[in-house]
CSV table of C-alpha atoms in Angstrom, one decimal:
chain,number,residue,atom,x,y,z
A,210,UNK,CA,24.3,20.2,-6.9
A,211,UNK,CA,22.7,17.4,-4.9
A,212,UNK,CA,19.5,19.5,-4.2
A,213,UNK,CA,19.1,20.1,-8.0
A,214,UNK,CA,19.8,16.3,-8.6
A,215,UNK,CA,16.9,15.3,-6.1
A,216,UNK,CA,14.4,17.2,-8.2
A,217,UNK,CA,14.9,14.6,-11.0
A,218,UNK,CA,14.5,11.7,-8.5
A,219,UNK,CA,11.2,9.9,-8.0
A,220,UNK,CA,8.9,10.1,-4.8
A,221,UNK,CA,10.5,13.5,-3.6
A,222,UNK,CA,7.0,14.9,-3.1
A,223,UNK,CA,5.8,11.8,-1.2
A,224,UNK,CA,8.7,11.6,1.0
A,225,UNK,CA,9.6,15.6,1.8
A,226,UNK,CA,6.4,17.2,0.8
A,227,UNK,CA,3.5,15.0,1.6
A,228,UNK,CA,4.8,13.7,5.2
A,229,UNK,CA,6.4,15.9,7.9
A,230,UNK,CA,9.8,14.3,8.3
A,231,UNK,CA,9.6,15.0,12.1
A,232,UNK,CA,6.2,13.0,12.7
A,233,UNK,CA,6.0,9.3,12.3
A,234,UNK,CA,8.2,7.1,10.3
A,235,UNK,CA,10.2,8.6,7.3
A,236,UNK,CA,8.2,7.8,3.9
A,237,UNK,CA,10.6,5.2,2.8
A,238,UNK,CA,11.0,3.1,5.7
A,239,UNK,CA,6.9,2.9,6.2
A,240,UNK,CA,6.8,2.0,2.4
A,241,UNK,CA,9.3,-0.5,2.2
A,242,UNK,CA,8.8,-1.9,5.6
A,243,UNK,CA,5.0,-1.8,6.1
A,244,UNK,CA,3.9,-1.6,2.3
A,245,UNK,CA,6.4,-3.5,-0.2
A,246,UNK,CA,7.4,-6.1,2.3
A,247,UNK,CA,3.8,-7.0,2.8
A,248,UNK,CA,3.3,-7.6,-0.7
A,249,UNK,CA,6.5,-9.6,-1.0
A,250,UNK,CA,5.4,-11.7,1.9
A,251,UNK,CA,2.1,-12.2,0.3
A,252,UNK,CA,3.4,-13.5,-3.0
A,253,UNK,CA,7.0,-14.2,-3.0
A,254,UNK,CA,7.5,-17.3,-0.4
A,255,UNK,CA,5.7,-20.0,-2.4
A,256,UNK,CA,6.8,-18.9,-5.8
A,257,UNK,CA,9.2,-21.1,-8.2
A,258,UNK,CA,11.2,-18.1,-8.7
A,259,UNK,CA,11.2,-16.2,-5.5
A,260,UNK,CA,14.3,-13.6,-6.4
A,261,UNK,CA,13.1,-12.7,-9.8
A,262,UNK,CA,9.4,-12.3,-8.7
A,263,UNK,CA,10.5,-10.2,-5.6
A,264,UNK,CA,12.7,-7.9,-7.8
A,265,UNK,CA,9.7,-7.5,-10.6
A,266,UNK,CA,7.1,-6.8,-7.9
A,267,UNK,CA,9.5,-4.4,-6.3
A,268,UNK,CA,9.9,-2.5,-9.7
A,269,UNK,CA,6.2,-2.3,-10.0
A,270,UNK,CA,5.6,-1.3,-6.8
A,271,UNK,CA,7.6,1.9,-7.1
A,272,UNK,CA,6.2,2.3,-10.6
A,273,UNK,CA,2.8,2.2,-9.1
A,274,UNK,CA,3.7,4.6,-6.4
A,275,UNK,CA,5.4,7.3,-8.9
A,276,UNK,CA,1.6,7.4,-10.2
A,277,UNK,CA,0.2,7.3,-6.7
A,278,UNK,CA,2.3,10.5,-5.8
A,279,UNK,CA,0.5,12.4,-8.5
A,280,UNK,CA,-2.5,11.9,-6.9
A,281,UNK,CA,-0.9,13.0,-3.6
A,282,UNK,CA,0.2,16.3,-5.3
A,283,UNK,CA,-3.2,16.9,-6.9
A,284,UNK,CA,-4.9,16.2,-3.5
A,285,UNK,CA,-3.0,19.1,-2.0
A,286,UNK,CA,-3.6,21.4,-4.9
A,287,UNK,CA,-7.4,20.7,-5.0
A,288,UNK,CA,-7.6,21.5,-1.3
A,289,UNK,CA,-5.9,25.0,-2.0
A,290,UNK,CA,-7.9,25.8,-5.1
A,291,UNK,CA,-11.4,24.5,-4.3
A,292,UNK,CA,-11.8,23.7,-0.7
A,293,UNK,CA,-13.2,26.0,1.8
A,294,UNK,CA,-10.6,25.1,4.7
A,295,UNK,CA,-8.4,23.2,2.9
A,296,UNK,CA,-5.0,22.2,4.6
A,297,UNK,CA,-2.0,21.2,3.0
A,298,UNK,CA,1.2,19.6,4.6
A,299,UNK,CA,4.1,21.8,5.6
A,300,UNK,CA,6.4,20.8,2.8
A,301,UNK,CA,3.8,21.5,0.1
A,302,UNK,CA,5.3,25.2,-0.3
A,303,UNK,CA,8.7,23.8,-1.7
A,304,UNK,CA,6.9,21.7,-4.3
A,305,UNK,CA,4.2,24.0,-5.3
A,306,UNK,CA,5.5,25.3,-8.6
A,307,UNK,CA,8.2,22.5,-9.2
A,308,UNK,CA,6.4,19.4,-9.2
A,309,UNK,CA,6.4,17.7,-12.4
A,310,UNK,CA,4.0,14.8,-13.1
A,311,UNK,CA,5.5,14.2,-16.4
A,312,UNK,CA,8.8,13.4,-14.8
A,313,UNK,CA,6.7,11.2,-12.4
A,314,UNK,CA,5.1,9.4,-15.4
A,315,UNK,CA,8.7,9.0,-16.9
A,316,UNK,CA,9.7,7.3,-13.9
A,317,UNK,CA,6.6,5.2,-13.4
A,318,UNK,CA,6.9,3.9,-17.5
A,319,UNK,CA,10.5,3.3,-16.9
A,320,UNK,CA,10.3,1.1,-13.5
A,321,UNK,CA,7.2,-0.5,-14.9
A,322,UNK,CA,9.0,-1.7,-18.0
A,323,UNK,CA,11.5,-2.9,-15.8
A,324,UNK,CA,9.2,-4.9,-13.8
A,325,UNK,CA,7.4,-6.2,-16.8
A,326,UNK,CA,11.0,-7.7,-18.3
A,327,UNK,CA,11.8,-9.1,-14.9
A,328,UNK,CA,8.3,-10.6,-14.6
A,329,UNK,CA,8.8,-12.1,-18.2
A,330,UNK,CA,12.1,-13.6,-17.1
A,331,UNK,CA,10.8,-15.3,-14.0
A,332,UNK,CA,8.9,-17.5,-16.2
A,333,UNK,CA,6.2,-17.9,-13.7
A,334,UNK,CA,3.8,-15.1,-14.6
A,335,UNK,CA,0.3,-15.6,-15.7
A,336,UNK,CA,1.1,-14.9,-19.3
A,337,UNK,CA,4.9,-16.1,-19.5
A,338,UNK,CA,4.1,-18.7,-21.8
A,339,UNK,CA,2.4,-17.5,-24.4
A,340,UNK,CA,5.2,-16.1,-26.5
A,341,UNK,CA,5.7,-12.4,-27.4
A,342,UNK,CA,2.0,-11.7,-27.5
A,343,UNK,CA,2.1,-12.3,-23.9
A,344,UNK,CA,4.9,-9.8,-23.2
A,345,UNK,CA,3.4,-7.1,-25.2
A,346,UNK,CA,0.0,-7.8,-23.2
A,347,UNK,CA,2.0,-7.7,-20.2
A,348,UNK,CA,3.1,-4.1,-21.0
A,349,UNK,CA,-0.3,-3.0,-21.9
A,350,UNK,CA,-1.7,-4.5,-18.7
A,351,UNK,CA,0.5,-2.5,-16.6
A,352,UNK,CA,-0.2,0.5,-18.6
A,353,UNK,CA,-3.9,0.0,-18.0
A,354,UNK,CA,-3.2,-0.4,-14.2
A,355,UNK,CA,-1.3,2.8,-13.9
A,356,UNK,CA,-4.0,4.7,-16.1
A,357,UNK,CA,-6.8,3.1,-14.0
A,358,UNK,CA,-4.9,3.9,-10.6
A,359,UNK,CA,-4.5,7.9,-12.1
A,360,UNK,CA,-8.2,8.0,-13.1
A,361,UNK,CA,-9.3,6.5,-9.7
A,362,UNK,CA,-7.1,9.0,-7.7
A,363,UNK,CA,-8.4,11.8,-9.6
A,364,UNK,CA,-12.1,10.8,-8.9
A,365,UNK,CA,-11.0,10.6,-5.3
A,366,UNK,CA,-9.5,14.0,-5.3
A,367,UNK,CA,-12.5,15.7,-6.6
A,368,UNK,CA,-15.4,14.0,-4.7
A,369,UNK,CA,-16.7,15.0,-1.3
A,370,UNK,CA,-14.8,14.1,1.8
A,371,UNK,CA,-17.4,11.5,3.0
A,372,UNK,CA,-17.7,9.8,-0.4
A,373,UNK,CA,-13.8,9.5,-0.3
A,374,UNK,CA,-14.2,6.9,2.2
A,375,UNK,CA,-15.5,4.5,-0.2
A,376,UNK,CA,-13.3,5.4,-3.0
A,377,UNK,CA,-10.2,4.9,-0.7
A,378,UNK,CA,-11.0,1.4,-0.2
A,379,UNK,CA,-10.6,0.4,-4.1
A,380,UNK,CA,-7.4,2.8,-4.0
A,381,UNK,CA,-6.0,0.3,-1.1
A,382,UNK,CA,-7.1,-2.8,-3.3
A,383,UNK,CA,-5.0,-1.4,-6.1
A,384,UNK,CA,-2.1,-0.7,-3.8
A,385,UNK,CA,-1.4,-4.1,-2.3
A,386,UNK,CA,-3.2,-6.6,-4.7
A,387,UNK,CA,-2.1,-5.2,-8.1
A,388,UNK,CA,0.7,-8.2,-8.5
A,389,UNK,CA,-2.4,-10.8,-8.5
A,390,UNK,CA,-2.9,-9.7,-12.2
A,391,UNK,CA,0.4,-11.2,-12.9
A,392,UNK,CA,1.3,-14.0,-10.2
A,393,UNK,CA,-0.4,-16.8,-8.1
A,394,UNK,CA,-1.7,-15.4,-4.9
A,395,UNK,CA,-1.6,-18.2,-2.4
A,396,UNK,CA,-4.6,-18.4,0.2
A,397,UNK,CA,-2.6,-17.2,3.2
A,398,UNK,CA,-1.5,-14.3,1.1
A,399,UNK,CA,-5.2,-13.4,0.5
A,400,UNK,CA,-5.6,-13.3,4.1
A,401,UNK,CA,-2.5,-10.9,4.5
A,402,UNK,CA,-3.5,-8.7,1.7
A,403,UNK,CA,-7.2,-8.2,3.1
A,404,UNK,CA,-5.7,-7.6,6.6
A,405,UNK,CA,-3.2,-4.9,5.2
A,406,UNK,CA,-6.3,-3.2,3.2
A,407,UNK,CA,-8.2,-3.2,6.5
A,408,UNK,CA,-5.2,-1.9,8.4
A,409,UNK,CA,-5.0,1.1,6.0
A,410,UNK,CA,-8.7,1.6,5.5
A,411,UNK,CA,-10.1,1.3,9.2
A,412,UNK,CA,-8.1,4.6,10.5
A,413,UNK,CA,-9.4,6.4,7.5
A,414,UNK,CA,-13.0,5.7,8.0
A,415,UNK,CA,-12.6,6.9,11.8
A,416,UNK,CA,-10.7,10.0,10.6
A,417,UNK,CA,-13.6,11.1,8.3
A,418,UNK,CA,-16.4,9.9,10.5
A,419,UNK,CA,-15.1,11.5,13.8
A,420,UNK,CA,-13.3,14.4,12.1
A,421,UNK,CA,-10.0,14.0,13.8
A,422,UNK,CA,-6.9,11.5,13.6
A,423,UNK,CA,-7.4,8.1,15.4
A,424,UNK,CA,-4.6,8.7,17.9
A,425,UNK,CA,-4.1,5.5,19.7
A,426,UNK,CA,-5.9,3.1,17.3
A,427,UNK,CA,-4.0,-0.3,17.5
A,428,UNK,CA,-3.6,-0.6,13.5
A,429,UNK,CA,-0.9,-3.4,13.8
A,430,UNK,CA,-2.9,-5.3,16.3
A,431,UNK,CA,-5.9,-5.0,14.3
A,432,UNK,CA,-4.0,-6.2,11.0
A,433,UNK,CA,-2.8,-9.3,13.1
A,434,UNK,CA,-6.1,-10.2,14.5
A,435,UNK,CA,-7.8,-9.9,10.9
A,436,UNK,CA,-5.2,-12.0,9.3
A,437,UNK,CA,-5.7,-14.6,12.1
A,438,UNK,CA,-9.5,-15.0,11.8
A,439,UNK,CA,-9.1,-15.0,7.9
A,440,UNK,CA,-6.4,-17.5,7.9
A,441,UNK,CA,-8.3,-19.8,10.3
A,442,UNK,CA,-11.4,-19.7,8.0
A,443,UNK,CA,-9.5,-20.4,5.2
A,444,UNK,CA,-7.6,-23.4,7.0
A,445,UNK,CA,-10.3,-26.2,6.3
A,446,UNK,CA,-10.4,-25.8,2.5
A,447,UNK,CA,-6.5,-25.4,2.4
A,448,UNK,CA,-5.1,-28.3,4.5
A,449,UNK,CA,-1.6,-28.4,3.3
A,450,UNK,CA,1.9,-27.9,4.6
A,451,UNK,CA,2.4,-24.8,2.3
A,452,UNK,CA,-0.6,-23.1,3.6
A,453,UNK,CA,0.3,-23.6,7.1
A,454,UNK,CA,3.9,-22.8,6.7
A,455,UNK,CA,3.5,-19.7,4.7
A,456,UNK,CA,0.6,-18.6,7.2
A,457,UNK,CA,3.0,-19.2,10.2
A,458,UNK,CA,5.6,-17.2,8.6
A,459,UNK,CA,3.1,-14.1,7.8
A,460,UNK,CA,1.7,-14.4,11.5
A,461,UNK,CA,5.3,-14.3,13.2
A,462,UNK,CA,5.9,-11.2,11.1
A,463,UNK,CA,2.7,-9.3,11.9
A,464,UNK,CA,3.0,-10.4,15.7
A,465,UNK,CA,6.4,-9.0,15.6
A,466,UNK,CA,5.4,-5.8,14.0
A,467,UNK,CA,2.4,-5.6,16.3
A,468,UNK,CA,4.3,-6.6,19.7
A,469,UNK,CA,4.2,-3.2,21.3
A,470,UNK,CA,0.3,-2.5,20.6
A,471,UNK,CA,-0.4,-6.3,21.6
A,472,UNK,CA,1.4,-5.8,25.1
A,473,UNK,CA,-0.4,-2.5,25.6
A,474,UNK,CA,-3.7,-4.0,25.0
A,475,UNK,CA,-2.8,-6.9,27.2
A,476,UNK,CA,-1.6,-4.9,30.1
A,477,UNK,CA,-4.8,-2.5,29.9
A,478,UNK,CA,-7.1,-5.6,30.6
A,479,UNK,CA,-8.9,-5.1,33.9
A,480,UNK,CA,-11.9,-5.8,35.7
A,481,UNK,CA,-15.1,-4.0,34.7
A,482,UNK,CA,-15.2,-2.4,37.9
A,483,UNK,CA,-11.9,-0.6,37.4
A,484,UNK,CA,-12.8,0.4,33.9
A,485,UNK,CA,-12.5,4.2,33.4
A,486,UNK,CA,-14.0,4.2,30.0
A,487,UNK,CA,-16.4,7.1,29.5
A,488,UNK,CA,-19.1,7.5,26.6
A,489,UNK,CA,-18.7,11.0,25.3
């Protein structure tokens, strides 16, 4: 019974098909802890309605991911049907004939509608003060976001591997910056969103150009460094307590998340005469 019910729940392919549950973080832990939380840190702390805005963004985030998951599934279908040496994840087989894009769209629309209603109730979205027309426009705008996402991911799936490097970048921009269409994004939040996009994009660039997974690449340390540099660059034009406090909160979280990689990098520092790095 539970197994049949799970077939009607969203993001099953993303969590059990696309990702090997025995390797790395479980999908929802990674998605909530390293995607949604980053978005919330960027947009919510300085909001005038933080709780409602957080709930709205969370609903829109999972609506977005329902459609993003269709791209995941299509990516693996394309690998089997069109690629010479196409490889698919181990969990693909159990979803090969049972995945429903229509169901994913249904969940995406339902969660998106919930997010738009919450956004409207928050009273702080860009279009909250222009009456019913504004509400209708928010619905249409979110629908346009989902359609644009699906189209971009579809293009990504059907273009050659090296060209995908440059399509992957706007996909990440979509993934992390979509709330900026509806809510104010503070300057420190801009630095965080940019750092998160680079954190996801750089390992993919390395993977495509070297032809192998970038094992050992300190992505979280890289994210912390990119954020810190951009935050400091923005500081002269944002000299106020809110920018400083928001940035300090973000920096503390990123430092905590990257602590193991920061410690590893620090412990590996040595004199050049002891350097055992070799250029292959």
